[in-house]
CSV table of C-alpha atoms in Angstrom, one decimal:
chain,number,residue,atom,x,y,z
G,1,UNK,CA,-46.7,-68.6,13.4
G,2,UNK,CA,-44.9,-67.9,16.7
G,3,UNK,CA,-44.8,-64.3,17.8
G,4,UNK,CA,-41.3,-62.6,18.0
G,5,UNK,CA,-39.9,-62.3,21.5
G,6,UNK,CA,-40.5,-58.9,23.1
G,7,UNK,CA,-36.7,-58.4,23.7
G,8,UNK,CA,-35.8,-59.0,20.1
G,9,UNK,CA,-38.4,-56.5,19.0
G,10,UNK,CA,-37.0,-53.9,21.4
G,11,UNK,CA,-33.5,-54.4,20.2
G,12,UNK,CA,-34.5,-54.0,16.6
G,13,UNK,CA,-36.3,-50.8,17.4
G,14,UNK,CA,-33.3,-49.5,19.4
G,15,UNK,CA,-30.6,-50.2,16.8
G,16,UNK,CA,-31.7,-47.5,14.3
G,17,UNK,CA,-32.1,-45.0,17.1
G,18,UNK,CA,-28.5,-45.5,18.3
G,19,UNK,CA,-27.2,-45.2,14.7
G,20,UNK,CA,-29.1,-41.9,14.3
G,21,UNK,CA,-27.6,-40.7,17.5
G,22,UNK,CA,-24.1,-41.5,16.3
G,23,UNK,CA,-24.7,-39.7,13.0
G,24,UNK,CA,-26.1,-36.7,14.8
G,25,UNK,CA,-23.0,-36.6,17.0
G,26,UNK,CA,-20.7,-36.7,14.0
G,27,UNK,CA,-22.7,-34.0,12.2
G,28,UNK,CA,-22.7,-31.9,15.4
G,29,UNK,CA,-18.9,-32.2,15.7
G,30,UNK,CA,-18.4,-31.3,12.1
G,31,UNK,CA,-20.7,-28.3,12.4
G,32,UNK,CA,-18.8,-27.1,15.4
G,33,UNK,CA,-15.5,-27.4,13.5
G,34,UNK,CA,-17.0,-25.4,10.6
G,35,UNK,CA,-18.1,-22.7,13.0
G,36,UNK,CA,-14.7,-22.6,14.6
G,37,UNK,CA,-13.0,-22.4,11.3
G,38,UNK,CA,-15.3,-19.6,10.3
G,39,UNK,CA,-14.5,-17.7,13.4
G,40,UNK,CA,-10.8,-18.2,12.9
G,41,UNK,CA,-11.0,-17.1,9.3
G,42,UNK,CA,-13.0,-14.0,10.3
G,43,UNK,CA,-10.5,-13.1,13.0
G,44,UNK,CA,-7.7,-13.5,10.4
G,45,UNK,CA,-9.5,-11.1,8.0
G,46,UNK,CA,-10.0,-8.6,10.8
G,47,UNK,CA,-6.3,-8.9,11.6
G,48,UNK,CA,-5.2,-8.6,8.0
G,49,UNK,CA,-7.4,-5.7,6.9
G,50,UNK,CA,-7.9,-3.7,10.1
G,51,UNK,CA,-5.5,-4.5,12.9
G,52,UNK,CA,-2.4,-4.4,10.7
G,53,UNK,CA,-3.5,-1.0,9.5
G,54,UNK,CA,-3.7,0.3,13.1
G,55,UNK,CA,-0.3,-1.0,14.0
G,56,UNK,CA,1.3,0.2,10.7
G,57,UNK,CA,-0.2,3.6,10.9
G,58,UNK,CA,1.1,4.1,14.4
G,59,UNK,CA,4.6,3.0,13.3
G,60,UNK,CA,4.5,5.3,10.2
G,61,UNK,CA,3.4,8.3,12.4
G,62,UNK,CA,6.3,7.8,14.7
G,63,UNK,CA,8.8,7.5,11.8
G,64,UNK,CA,7.3,10.6,10.0
G,65,UNK,CA,7.6,12.6,13.2
G,66,UNK,CA,11.2,11.5,13.5
G,67,UNK,CA,12.0,12.6,9.9
G,68,UNK,CA,10.4,16.1,10.4
G,69,UNK,CA,12.2,16.5,13.7
G,70,UNK,CA,15.5,15.7,12.0
G,71,UNK,CA,14.7,18.2,9.3
G,72,UNK,CA,13.9,20.9,11.8
G,73,UNK,CA,17.1,20.3,13.7
G,74,UNK,CA,19.2,20.9,10.6
G,75,UNK,CA,20.3,24.4,9.5
G,76,UNK,CA,18.7,26.2,6.6
G,77,UNK,CA,20.3,25.4,3.3
G,78,UNK,CA,20.7,27.2,0.0
G,79,UNK,CA,19.7,24.2,-2.1
G,80,UNK,CA,18.3,23.8,-5.6
G,81,UNK,CA,16.1,21.0,-6.9
G,82,UNK,CA,19.0,18.7,-7.5
G,83,UNK,CA,20.4,18.7,-4.0
G,84,UNK,CA,19.6,15.7,-1.8
G,85,UNK,CA,18.6,16.3,1.9
G,86,UNK,CA,21.5,16.8,4.2
G,87,UNK,CA,22.3,13.7,6.4
G,88,UNK,CA,20.5,11.7,3.8
G,89,UNK,CA,19.3,8.5,5.5
G,90,UNK,CA,17.2,6.6,2.9
G,91,UNK,CA,16.3,3.8,5.3
G,92,UNK,CA,14.7,6.4,7.7
G,93,UNK,CA,12.8,8.2,5.0
G,94,UNK,CA,13.6,10.5,2.0
G,95,UNK,CA,10.4,12.6,2.0
G,96,UNK,CA,6.7,12.6,1.9
G,97,UNK,CA,4.3,11.8,-1.0
G,98,UNK,CA,1.1,13.9,-1.3
G,99,UNK,CA,-1.6,12.8,-3.7
G,100,UNK,CA,-4.9,14.7,-2.8
G,101,UNK,CA,-7.2,12.6,-5.0
G,102,UNK,CA,-5.8,9.3,-3.5
G,103,UNK,CA,-5.1,10.1,0.1
G,104,UNK,CA,-5.9,13.0,2.5
G,105,UNK,CA,-2.7,12.4,4.4
G,106,UNK,CA,1.0,12.5,3.6
G,107,UNK,CA,2.8,9.2,3.0
G,108,UNK,CA,6.4,8.7,4.2
G,109,UNK,CA,8.7,7.2,1.5
G,110,UNK,CA,11.6,5.1,2.5
G,111,UNK,CA,14.3,3.1,0.7
G,112,UNK,CA,13.2,-0.3,-0.6
G,113,UNK,CA,10.0,-2.2,-1.3
G,114,UNK,CA,10.6,-5.3,0.8
G,115,UNK,CA,7.8,-6.4,3.2
G,116,UNK,CA,9.7,-5.3,6.2
G,117,UNK,CA,9.7,-1.7,4.9
G,118,UNK,CA,6.2,-1.6,3.4
G,119,UNK,CA,4.5,-3.3,6.3
G,120,UNK,CA,5.5,-0.3,8.4
G,121,UNK,CA,2.7,1.7,6.8
G,122,UNK,CA,4.9,3.6,4.4
G,123,UNK,CA,5.7,3.7,0.7
G,124,UNK,CA,9.1,2.6,-0.7
G,125,UNK,CA,11.2,3.4,-3.7
G,126,UNK,CA,12.5,0.6,-5.8
G,127,UNK,CA,16.0,-0.7,-5.3
G,128,UNK,CA,15.3,-4.1,-6.9
G,129,UNK,CA,14.8,-5.5,-9.6
G,130,UNK,CA,15.6,-2.0,-10.9
G,131,UNK,CA,17.1,1.0,-9.1
G,132,UNK,CA,14.8,4.0,-8.9
G,133,UNK,CA,16.1,7.4,-9.7
G,134,UNK,CA,15.5,10.1,-7.0
G,135,UNK,CA,13.4,13.3,-7.5
G,136,UNK,CA,16.5,15.5,-7.4
G,137,UNK,CA,18.2,13.6,-10.2
G,138,UNK,CA,18.3,15.4,-13.5
G,139,UNK,CA,16.4,12.7,-15.3
G,140,UNK,CA,15.0,9.2,-14.6
G,141,UNK,CA,12.0,7.6,-13.0
G,142,UNK,CA,11.2,7.9,-9.3
G,143,UNK,CA,9.4,4.6,-8.8
G,144,UNK,CA,7.4,3.9,-5.7
G,145,UNK,CA,5.3,1.1,-4.3
G,146,UNK,CA,3.0,0.7,-1.3
G,147,UNK,CA,0.3,-1.7,0.0
G,148,UNK,CA,-3.2,-1.4,-1.3
G,149,UNK,CA,-4.8,-3.4,1.6
G,150,UNK,CA,-3.5,-4.0,5.1
G,151,UNK,CA,-0.4,-2.7,6.7
G,152,UNK,CA,-1.5,0.9,6.3
G,153,UNK,CA,-3.0,0.5,2.8
G,154,UNK,CA,-1.4,3.7,1.7
G,155,UNK,CA,-2.3,3.2,-2.0
G,156,UNK,CA,-5.8,1.7,-1.3
G,157,UNK,CA,-7.6,4.4,-3.4
G,158,UNK,CA,-5.1,4.7,-6.2
G,159,UNK,CA,-7.9,4.1,-8.7
G,160,UNK,CA,-9.2,7.6,-7.8
G,161,UNK,CA,-6.2,9.3,-9.5
G,162,UNK,CA,-7.0,10.7,-12.9
G,163,UNK,CA,-4.9,12.1,-15.6
G,164,UNK,CA,-4.0,15.7,-14.8
G,165,UNK,CA,-4.1,15.2,-11.1
G,166,UNK,CA,-1.2,16.6,-9.1
G,167,UNK,CA,1.3,14.2,-7.4
G,168,UNK,CA,3.6,16.1,-5.0
G,169,UNK,CA,6.8,14.9,-3.3
G,170,UNK,CA,8.2,16.9,-0.4
G,171,UNK,CA,11.8,16.8,0.8
G,172,UNK,CA,13.5,19.0,3.3
G,173,UNK,CA,14.4,21.6,0.7
G,174,UNK,CA,12.1,21.2,-2.2
G,175,UNK,CA,8.6,20.5,-3.4
G,176,UNK,CA,8.5,18.4,-6.6
G,177,UNK,CA,5.2,18.9,-8.4
G,178,UNK,CA,4.4,16.1,-10.9
G,179,UNK,CA,1.3,15.8,-13.0
G,180,UNK,CA,-0.3,12.3,-13.7
G,181,UNK,CA,-0.4,11.7,-17.4
G,182,UNK,CA,-1.0,8.0,-17.9
G,183,UNK,CA,-2.7,5.1,-16.0
G,184,UNK,CA,-2.4,1.3,-16.5
G,185,UNK,CA,-5.2,-0.4,-14.5
G,186,UNK,CA,-3.7,-3.9,-14.8
G,187,UNK,CA,-0.4,-5.4,-15.8
G,188,UNK,CA,1.6,-8.4,-14.8
G,189,UNK,CA,3.5,-8.3,-11.5
G,190,UNK,CA,6.6,-9.3,-13.5
G,191,UNK,CA,6.3,-6.3,-15.8
G,192,UNK,CA,9.3,-4.3,-14.7
G,193,UNK,CA,9.4,-2.2,-17.9
G,194,UNK,CA,6.8,0.1,-16.2
G,195,UNK,CA,9.8,1.2,-14.0
G,196,UNK,CA,12.1,2.1,-16.9
G,197,UNK,CA,13.9,5.5,-16.8
G,198,UNK,CA,11.8,6.3,-19.9
G,199,UNK,CA,8.6,4.4,-19.3
G,200,UNK,CA,7.6,3.8,-22.8
G,201,UNK,CA,4.4,1.9,-21.8
G,202,UNK,CA,3.1,5.2,-20.6
G,203,UNK,CA,3.7,6.9,-24.0
G,204,UNK,CA,6.9,8.6,-22.9
G,205,UNK,CA,9.5,8.8,-25.7
G,206,UNK,CA,12.3,10.9,-24.3
G,207,UNK,CA,14.3,11.3,-21.1
G,208,UNK,CA,12.6,13.3,-18.4
G,209,UNK,CA,11.8,13.4,-14.7
G,210,UNK,CA,9.1,10.9,-14.1
G,211,UNK,CA,7.3,9.4,-11.1
G,212,UNK,CA,5.6,6.0,-11.1
G,213,UNK,CA,3.2,4.7,-8.4
G,214,UNK,CA,2.6,0.9,-8.3
G,215,UNK,CA,0.4,-1.3,-6.1
G,216,UNK,CA,-1.5,-4.6,-6.2
G,217,UNK,CA,-4.8,-5.1,-8.1
G,218,UNK,CA,-7.6,-6.1,-7.9
G,219,UNK,CA,-8.3,-4.9,-4.4
G,220,UNK,CA,-7.6,-7.6,-1.8
G,221,UNK,CA,-5.4,-9.6,-4.1
G,222,UNK,CA,-1.9,-9.4,-5.4
G,223,UNK,CA,-2.4,-11.0,-8.8
G,224,UNK,CA,-1.7,-7.9,-11.0
G,225,UNK,CA,-0.2,-4.4,-10.6
G,226,UNK,CA,-1.9,-1.0,-11.0
G,227,UNK,CA,0.3,1.7,-12.4
G,228,UNK,CA,0.1,5.5,-12.4
G,229,UNK,CA,2.7,7.6,-14.2
G,230,UNK,CA,3.5,11.3,-13.7
G,231,UNK,CA,5.9,13.8,-15.1
G,232,UNK,CA,7.6,16.7,-13.2
G,233,UNK,CA,5.9,20.0,-13.9
G,234,UNK,CA,8.0,22.3,-11.7
G,235,UNK,CA,9.8,22.5,-8.4
G,236,UNK,CA,9.4,25.0,-5.5
G,237,UNK,CA,11.9,25.8,-2.7
G,238,UNK,CA,10.5,25.0,0.7
G,239,UNK,CA,10.2,28.2,2.7
G,240,UNK,CA,10.6,28.7,6.4
G,241,UNK,CA,6.9,28.0,7.1
G,242,UNK,CA,6.9,25.0,4.8
G,243,UNK,CA,4.0,26.5,2.9
G,244,UNK,CA,2.6,23.8,0.5
G,245,UNK,CA,2.4,24.5,-3.2
G,246,UNK,CA,-1.0,25.7,-4.5
G,247,UNK,CA,-2.0,22.2,-5.7
G,248,UNK,CA,-2.1,21.0,-2.1
G,249,UNK,CA,-3.6,24.2,-0.7
G,250,UNK,CA,-6.4,24.0,-3.2
G,251,UNK,CA,-7.1,20.4,-2.3
G,252,UNK,CA,-7.2,21.2,1.4
G,253,UNK,CA,-9.5,24.2,0.8
G,254,UNK,CA,-7.0,26.7,2.3
């Protein structure tokens, strides 16, 4: 039998080697694409959960300072707990929410719950699909929403609120002291009955002065809504020093 030509043998040995190189090149490119995608995804997560908080908190701080400066520039008023702030500008902010067990800082509340409002690191009261009442109304449900993650994440720790905890709302003239009395850990995002003037899902059966806090759940998703209900316990007039009510003083250790 004749021996194979040396050139043919070399070609047969080189063919698999070239194929392996091509496969390795394809795998290498695919791997680089995966790494790049992972880096991009990681940067997006950092942007969504950290950088948006930084920007939103800066914006909220400026807006909060502007509201307090406006209040300070207005003359003292003889107001009761049903009097709205003078020069009432809901798009700028109607007051500050204080919930010691959820947040160690005050939360500015503005009109509306659209993304343009909430992305500014604030909470907003509902104007759609239902119209929230206001704290100074004689009855109704003051219904508020805020982000749980990103854009300030003002309601991130809403799960720390327990029944009996104080929920305080501050306007120029009045402290409104509510008490949490019911919690709904999960409900449909389309369940607007939780915002009813008499929120029956909370166990309420008659007209009163309620507050409702709403946000997304589980954490890092927007699939469901987390609800906390409170009822007005009392009001206090804001003195010249803006001394907080005892519930906030106790929480701060003063």
